[in-house]
JSON list of C-alpha atoms in Angstrom, two decimals:
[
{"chain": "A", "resi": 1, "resn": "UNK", "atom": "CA", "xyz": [100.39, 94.80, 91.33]},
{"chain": "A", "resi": 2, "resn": "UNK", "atom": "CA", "xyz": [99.14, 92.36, 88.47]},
{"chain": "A", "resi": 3, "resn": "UNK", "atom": "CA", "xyz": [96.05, 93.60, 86.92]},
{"chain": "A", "resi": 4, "resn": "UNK", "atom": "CA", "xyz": [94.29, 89.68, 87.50]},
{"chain": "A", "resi": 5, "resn": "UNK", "atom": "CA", "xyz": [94.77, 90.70, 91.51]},
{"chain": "A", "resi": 6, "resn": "UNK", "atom": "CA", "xyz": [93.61, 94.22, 91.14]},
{"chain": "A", "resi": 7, "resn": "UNK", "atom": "CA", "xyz": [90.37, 95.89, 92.00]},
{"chain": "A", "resi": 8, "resn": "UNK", "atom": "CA", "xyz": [88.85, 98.43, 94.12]},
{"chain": "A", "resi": 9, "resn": "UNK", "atom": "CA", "xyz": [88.73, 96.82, 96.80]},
{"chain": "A", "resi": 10, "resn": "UNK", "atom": "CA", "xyz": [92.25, 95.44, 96.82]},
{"chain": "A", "resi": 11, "resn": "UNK", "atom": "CA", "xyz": [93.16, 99.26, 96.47]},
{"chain": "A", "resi": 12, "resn": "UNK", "atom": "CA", "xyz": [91.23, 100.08, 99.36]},
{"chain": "A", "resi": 13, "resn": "UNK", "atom": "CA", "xyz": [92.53, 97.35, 102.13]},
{"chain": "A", "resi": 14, "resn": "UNK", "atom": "CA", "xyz": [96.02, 98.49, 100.47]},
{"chain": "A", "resi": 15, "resn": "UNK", "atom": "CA", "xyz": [95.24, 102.11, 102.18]},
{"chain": "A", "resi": 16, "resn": "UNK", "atom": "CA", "xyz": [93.83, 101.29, 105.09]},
{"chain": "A", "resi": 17, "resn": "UNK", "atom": "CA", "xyz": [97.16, 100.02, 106.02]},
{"chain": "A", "resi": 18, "resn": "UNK", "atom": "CA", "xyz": [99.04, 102.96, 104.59]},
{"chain": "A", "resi": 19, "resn": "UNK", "atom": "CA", "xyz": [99.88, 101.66, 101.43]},
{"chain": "A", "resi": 20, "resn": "UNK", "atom": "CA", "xyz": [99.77, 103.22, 98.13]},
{"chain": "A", "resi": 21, "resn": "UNK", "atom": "CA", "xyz": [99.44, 101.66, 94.66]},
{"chain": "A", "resi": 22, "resn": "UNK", "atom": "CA", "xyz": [99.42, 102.71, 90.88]},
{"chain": "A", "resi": 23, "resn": "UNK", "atom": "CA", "xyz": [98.20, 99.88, 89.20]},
{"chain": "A", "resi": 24, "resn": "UNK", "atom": "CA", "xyz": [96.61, 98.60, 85.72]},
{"chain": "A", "resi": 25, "resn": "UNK", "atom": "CA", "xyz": [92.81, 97.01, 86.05]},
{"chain": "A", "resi": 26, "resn": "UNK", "atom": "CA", "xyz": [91.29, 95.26, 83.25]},
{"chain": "A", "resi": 27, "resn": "UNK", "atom": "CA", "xyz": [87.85, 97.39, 81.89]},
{"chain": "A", "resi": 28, "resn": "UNK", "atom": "CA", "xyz": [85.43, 94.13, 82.24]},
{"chain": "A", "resi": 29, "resn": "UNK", "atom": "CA", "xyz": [85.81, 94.38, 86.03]},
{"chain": "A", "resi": 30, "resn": "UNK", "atom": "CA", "xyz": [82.26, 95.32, 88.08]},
{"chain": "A", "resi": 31, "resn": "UNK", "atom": "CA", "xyz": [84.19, 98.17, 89.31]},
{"chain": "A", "resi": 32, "resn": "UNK", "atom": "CA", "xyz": [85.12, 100.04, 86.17]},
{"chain": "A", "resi": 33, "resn": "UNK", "atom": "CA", "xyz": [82.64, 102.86, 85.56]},
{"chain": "A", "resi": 34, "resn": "UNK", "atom": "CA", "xyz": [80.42, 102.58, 82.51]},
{"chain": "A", "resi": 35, "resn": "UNK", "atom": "CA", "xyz": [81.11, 106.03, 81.24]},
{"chain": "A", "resi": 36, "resn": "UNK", "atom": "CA", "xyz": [84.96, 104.66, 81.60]},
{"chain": "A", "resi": 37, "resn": "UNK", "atom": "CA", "xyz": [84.30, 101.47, 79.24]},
{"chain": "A", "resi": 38, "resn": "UNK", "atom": "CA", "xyz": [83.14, 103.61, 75.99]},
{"chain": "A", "resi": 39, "resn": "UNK", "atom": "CA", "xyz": [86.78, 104.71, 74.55]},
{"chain": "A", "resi": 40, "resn": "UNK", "atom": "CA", "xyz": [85.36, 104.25, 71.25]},
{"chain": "A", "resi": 41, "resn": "UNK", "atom": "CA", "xyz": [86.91, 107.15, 68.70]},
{"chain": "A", "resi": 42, "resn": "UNK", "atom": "CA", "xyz": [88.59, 109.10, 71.62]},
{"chain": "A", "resi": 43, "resn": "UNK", "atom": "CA", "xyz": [91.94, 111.59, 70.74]},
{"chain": "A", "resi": 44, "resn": "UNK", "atom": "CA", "xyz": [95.17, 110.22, 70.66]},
{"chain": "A", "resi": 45, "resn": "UNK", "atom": "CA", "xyz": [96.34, 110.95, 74.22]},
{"chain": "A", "resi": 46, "resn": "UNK", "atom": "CA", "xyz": [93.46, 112.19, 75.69]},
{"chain": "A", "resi": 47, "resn": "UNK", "atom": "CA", "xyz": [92.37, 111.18, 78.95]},
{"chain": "A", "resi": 48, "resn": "UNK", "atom": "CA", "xyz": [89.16, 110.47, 81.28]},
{"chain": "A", "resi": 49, "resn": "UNK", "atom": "CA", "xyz": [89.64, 110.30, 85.41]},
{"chain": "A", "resi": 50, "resn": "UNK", "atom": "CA", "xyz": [87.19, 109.25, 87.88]},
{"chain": "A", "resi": 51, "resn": "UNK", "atom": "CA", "xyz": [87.46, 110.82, 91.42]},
{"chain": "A", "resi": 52, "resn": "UNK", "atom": "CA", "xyz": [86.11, 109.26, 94.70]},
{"chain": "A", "resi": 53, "resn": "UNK", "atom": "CA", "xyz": [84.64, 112.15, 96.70]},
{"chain": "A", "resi": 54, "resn": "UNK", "atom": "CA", "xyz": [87.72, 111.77, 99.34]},
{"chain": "A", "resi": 55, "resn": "UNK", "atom": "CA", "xyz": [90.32, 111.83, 96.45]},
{"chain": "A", "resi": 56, "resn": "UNK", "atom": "CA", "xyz": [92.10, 109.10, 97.64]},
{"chain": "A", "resi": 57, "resn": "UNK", "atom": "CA", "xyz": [91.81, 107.06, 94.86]},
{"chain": "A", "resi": 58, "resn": "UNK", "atom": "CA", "xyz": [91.56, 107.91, 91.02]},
{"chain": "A", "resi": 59, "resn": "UNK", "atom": "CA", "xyz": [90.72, 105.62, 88.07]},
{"chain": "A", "resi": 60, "resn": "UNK", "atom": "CA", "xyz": [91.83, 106.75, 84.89]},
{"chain": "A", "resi": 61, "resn": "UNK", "atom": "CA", "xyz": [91.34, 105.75, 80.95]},
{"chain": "A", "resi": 62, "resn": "UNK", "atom": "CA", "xyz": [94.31, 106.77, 79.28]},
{"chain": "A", "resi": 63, "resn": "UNK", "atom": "CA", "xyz": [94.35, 106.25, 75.18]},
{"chain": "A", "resi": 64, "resn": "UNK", "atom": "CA", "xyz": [98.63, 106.11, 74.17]},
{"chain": "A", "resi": 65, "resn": "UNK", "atom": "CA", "xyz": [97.90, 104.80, 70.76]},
{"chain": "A", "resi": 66, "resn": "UNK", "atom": "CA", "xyz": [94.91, 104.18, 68.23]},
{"chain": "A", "resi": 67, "resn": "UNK", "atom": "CA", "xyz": [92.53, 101.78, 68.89]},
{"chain": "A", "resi": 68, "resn": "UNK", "atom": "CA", "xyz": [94.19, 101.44, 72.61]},
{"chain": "A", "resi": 69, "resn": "UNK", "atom": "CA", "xyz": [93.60, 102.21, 76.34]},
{"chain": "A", "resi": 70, "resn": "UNK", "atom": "CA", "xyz": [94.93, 101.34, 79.32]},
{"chain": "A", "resi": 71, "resn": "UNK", "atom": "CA", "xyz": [92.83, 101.56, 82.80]},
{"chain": "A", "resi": 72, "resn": "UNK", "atom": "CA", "xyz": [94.84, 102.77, 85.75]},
{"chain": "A", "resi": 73, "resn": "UNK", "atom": "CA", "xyz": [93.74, 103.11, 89.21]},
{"chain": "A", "resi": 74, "resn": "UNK", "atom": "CA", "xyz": [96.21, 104.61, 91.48]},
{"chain": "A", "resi": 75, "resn": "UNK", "atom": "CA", "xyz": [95.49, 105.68, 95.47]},
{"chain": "A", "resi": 76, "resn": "UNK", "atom": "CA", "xyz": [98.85, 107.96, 95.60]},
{"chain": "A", "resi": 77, "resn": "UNK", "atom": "CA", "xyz": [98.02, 110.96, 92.70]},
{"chain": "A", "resi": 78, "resn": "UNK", "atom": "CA", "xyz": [95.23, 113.23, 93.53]},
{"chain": "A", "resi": 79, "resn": "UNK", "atom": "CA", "xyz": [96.12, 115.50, 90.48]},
{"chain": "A", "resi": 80, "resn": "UNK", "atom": "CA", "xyz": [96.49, 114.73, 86.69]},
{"chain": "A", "resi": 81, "resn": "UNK", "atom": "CA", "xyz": [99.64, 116.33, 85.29]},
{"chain": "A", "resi": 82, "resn": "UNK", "atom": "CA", "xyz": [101.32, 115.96, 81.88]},
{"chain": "A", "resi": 83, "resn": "UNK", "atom": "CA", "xyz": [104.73, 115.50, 82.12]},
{"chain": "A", "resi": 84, "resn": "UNK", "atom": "CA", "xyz": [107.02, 117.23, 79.27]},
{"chain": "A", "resi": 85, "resn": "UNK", "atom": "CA", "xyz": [110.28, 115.54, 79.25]},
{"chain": "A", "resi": 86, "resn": "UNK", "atom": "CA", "xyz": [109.16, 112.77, 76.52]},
{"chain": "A", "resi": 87, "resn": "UNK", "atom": "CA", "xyz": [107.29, 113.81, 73.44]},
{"chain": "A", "resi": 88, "resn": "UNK", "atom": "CA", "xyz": [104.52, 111.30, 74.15]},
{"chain": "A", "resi": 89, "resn": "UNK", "atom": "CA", "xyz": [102.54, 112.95, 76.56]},
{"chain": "A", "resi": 90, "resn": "UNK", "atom": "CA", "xyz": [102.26, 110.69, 79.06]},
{"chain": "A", "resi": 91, "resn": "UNK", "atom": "CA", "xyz": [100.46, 111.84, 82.22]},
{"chain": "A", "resi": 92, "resn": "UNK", "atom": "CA", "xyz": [102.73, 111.47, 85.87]},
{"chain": "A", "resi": 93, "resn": "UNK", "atom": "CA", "xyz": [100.03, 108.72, 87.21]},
{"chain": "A", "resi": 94, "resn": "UNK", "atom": "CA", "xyz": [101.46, 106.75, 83.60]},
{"chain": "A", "resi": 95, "resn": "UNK", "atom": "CA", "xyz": [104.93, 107.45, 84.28]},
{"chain": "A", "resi": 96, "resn": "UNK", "atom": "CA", "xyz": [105.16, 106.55, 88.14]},
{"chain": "A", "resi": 97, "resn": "UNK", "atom": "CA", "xyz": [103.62, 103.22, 87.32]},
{"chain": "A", "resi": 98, "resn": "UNK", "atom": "CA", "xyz": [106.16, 102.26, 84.35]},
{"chain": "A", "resi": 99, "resn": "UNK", "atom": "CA", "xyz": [108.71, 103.27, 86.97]},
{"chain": "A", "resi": 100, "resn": "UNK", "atom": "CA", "xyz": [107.29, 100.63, 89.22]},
{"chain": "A", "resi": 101, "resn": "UNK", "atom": "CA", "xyz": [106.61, 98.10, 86.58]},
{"chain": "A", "resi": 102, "resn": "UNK", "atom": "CA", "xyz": [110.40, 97.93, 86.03]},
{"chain": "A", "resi": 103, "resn": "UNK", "atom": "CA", "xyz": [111.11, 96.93, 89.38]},
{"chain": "A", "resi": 104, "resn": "UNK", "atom": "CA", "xyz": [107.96, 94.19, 89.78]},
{"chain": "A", "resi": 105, "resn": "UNK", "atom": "CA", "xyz": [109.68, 93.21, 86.41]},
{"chain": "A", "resi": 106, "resn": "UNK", "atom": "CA", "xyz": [113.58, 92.58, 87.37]},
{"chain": "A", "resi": 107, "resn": "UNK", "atom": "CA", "xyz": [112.66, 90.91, 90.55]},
{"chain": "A", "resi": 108, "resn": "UNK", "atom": "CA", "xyz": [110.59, 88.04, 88.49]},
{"chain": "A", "resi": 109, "resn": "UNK", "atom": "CA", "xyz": [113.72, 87.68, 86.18]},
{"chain": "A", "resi": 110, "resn": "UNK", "atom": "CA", "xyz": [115.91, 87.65, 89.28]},
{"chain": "A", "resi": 111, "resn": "UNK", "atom": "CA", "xyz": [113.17, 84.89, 90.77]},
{"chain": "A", "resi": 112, "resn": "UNK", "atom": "CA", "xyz": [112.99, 83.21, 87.83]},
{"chain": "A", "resi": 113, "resn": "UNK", "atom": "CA", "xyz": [116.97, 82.85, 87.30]},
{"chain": "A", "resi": 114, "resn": "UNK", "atom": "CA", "xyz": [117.28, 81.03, 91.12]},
{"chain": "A", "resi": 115, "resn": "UNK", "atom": "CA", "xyz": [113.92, 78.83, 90.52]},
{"chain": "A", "resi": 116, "resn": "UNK", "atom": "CA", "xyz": [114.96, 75.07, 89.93]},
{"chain": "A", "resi": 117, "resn": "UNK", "atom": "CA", "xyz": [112.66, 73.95, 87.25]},
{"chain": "A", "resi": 118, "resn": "UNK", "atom": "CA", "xyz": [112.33, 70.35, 86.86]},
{"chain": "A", "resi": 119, "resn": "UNK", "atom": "CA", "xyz": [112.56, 68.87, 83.45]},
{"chain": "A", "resi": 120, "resn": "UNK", "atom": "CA", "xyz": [110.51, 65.54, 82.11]},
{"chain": "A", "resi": 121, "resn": "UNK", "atom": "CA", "xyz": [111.45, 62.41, 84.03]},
{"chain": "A", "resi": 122, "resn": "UNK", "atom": "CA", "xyz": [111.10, 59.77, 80.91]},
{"chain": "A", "resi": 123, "resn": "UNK", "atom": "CA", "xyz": [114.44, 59.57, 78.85]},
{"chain": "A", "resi": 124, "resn": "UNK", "atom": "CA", "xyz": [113.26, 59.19, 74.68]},
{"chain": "A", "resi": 125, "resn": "UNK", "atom": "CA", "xyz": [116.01, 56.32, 74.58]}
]
C-alpha cells in the first residue's frame, strides 16, 4: 500500500475483512506516536515498536542508515525478529515488506507499459 493511502485506520478496515498489510506511513500522520517521532541520534539499526494491546497491529521506527528512518506499520507480525542472511540487519517486518514492494512495483511497470498516453495535439510546424 502507498504510504499517502496509509493510516491506522486503513490498517484496521483492512483486518476486519481478513486482510493483512506491511506497509510504510509517513511520521507527520495524527496516528504516529510522539515517542515514535523523536529518532533524533538513535543507533544505526536500532529499532522502536509500538504494540496495540490485542497485538494485531505493530508500528515500528526502524533507523537503516544515519540521519534516516522509516515508519512501518504492519497487522501480520506480532514478533520482531532479526533476520541473519544479509549483513544489514534488517528486521523480518523490513524484509516481508521489500518482498511486497517488488511486486506493487512490477505491476505499475507492467501498467504503465499497456497505458496509451496521449501526446500534445499542436504540431510546432
Amino acid at each position: 500500500m502507498d504510504r499517502y493511502f496509509t493510516s491506522y485506520s486503513t490498517v484496521q478496515h483492512l483486518l476486519e475483512h481478513g486482510l493483512t498489510s506491511v506497509c510504510t506511513i509517513f511520521a507527520y500522520r495524527r496516528d504516529v506516536p510522539a515517542c515514535l517521532r523523536k529518532a533524533v541520534r538513535r543507533d544505526l539499526y536500532s529499532t522502536s515498536a509500538v504494540y496495540e494491546n490485542n497485538k494485531r497491529k505493530t508500528m515500528i521506527n526502524y533507523v537503516p542508515r544515519k540521519n534516516s528512518n522509516v515508519f512501518l506499520l504492519t497487522s501480520c507480525h506480532t514478533k520482531l525478529k532479526v533476520d541473519n542472511q544479509q549483513d544489514d540487519k534488517r528486521l523480518n517486518i523490513m524484509n516481508d515488506y521489500n518482498l511486497g514492494k517488488r511486486g506493487v512495483d512490477s505491476m505499475d511497470a507492467r501498467i504503465e507499459d499497456f497505458c496509451y498516453k496521449k501526446g500534445p495535439t499542436d504540431t510546432p510546424y
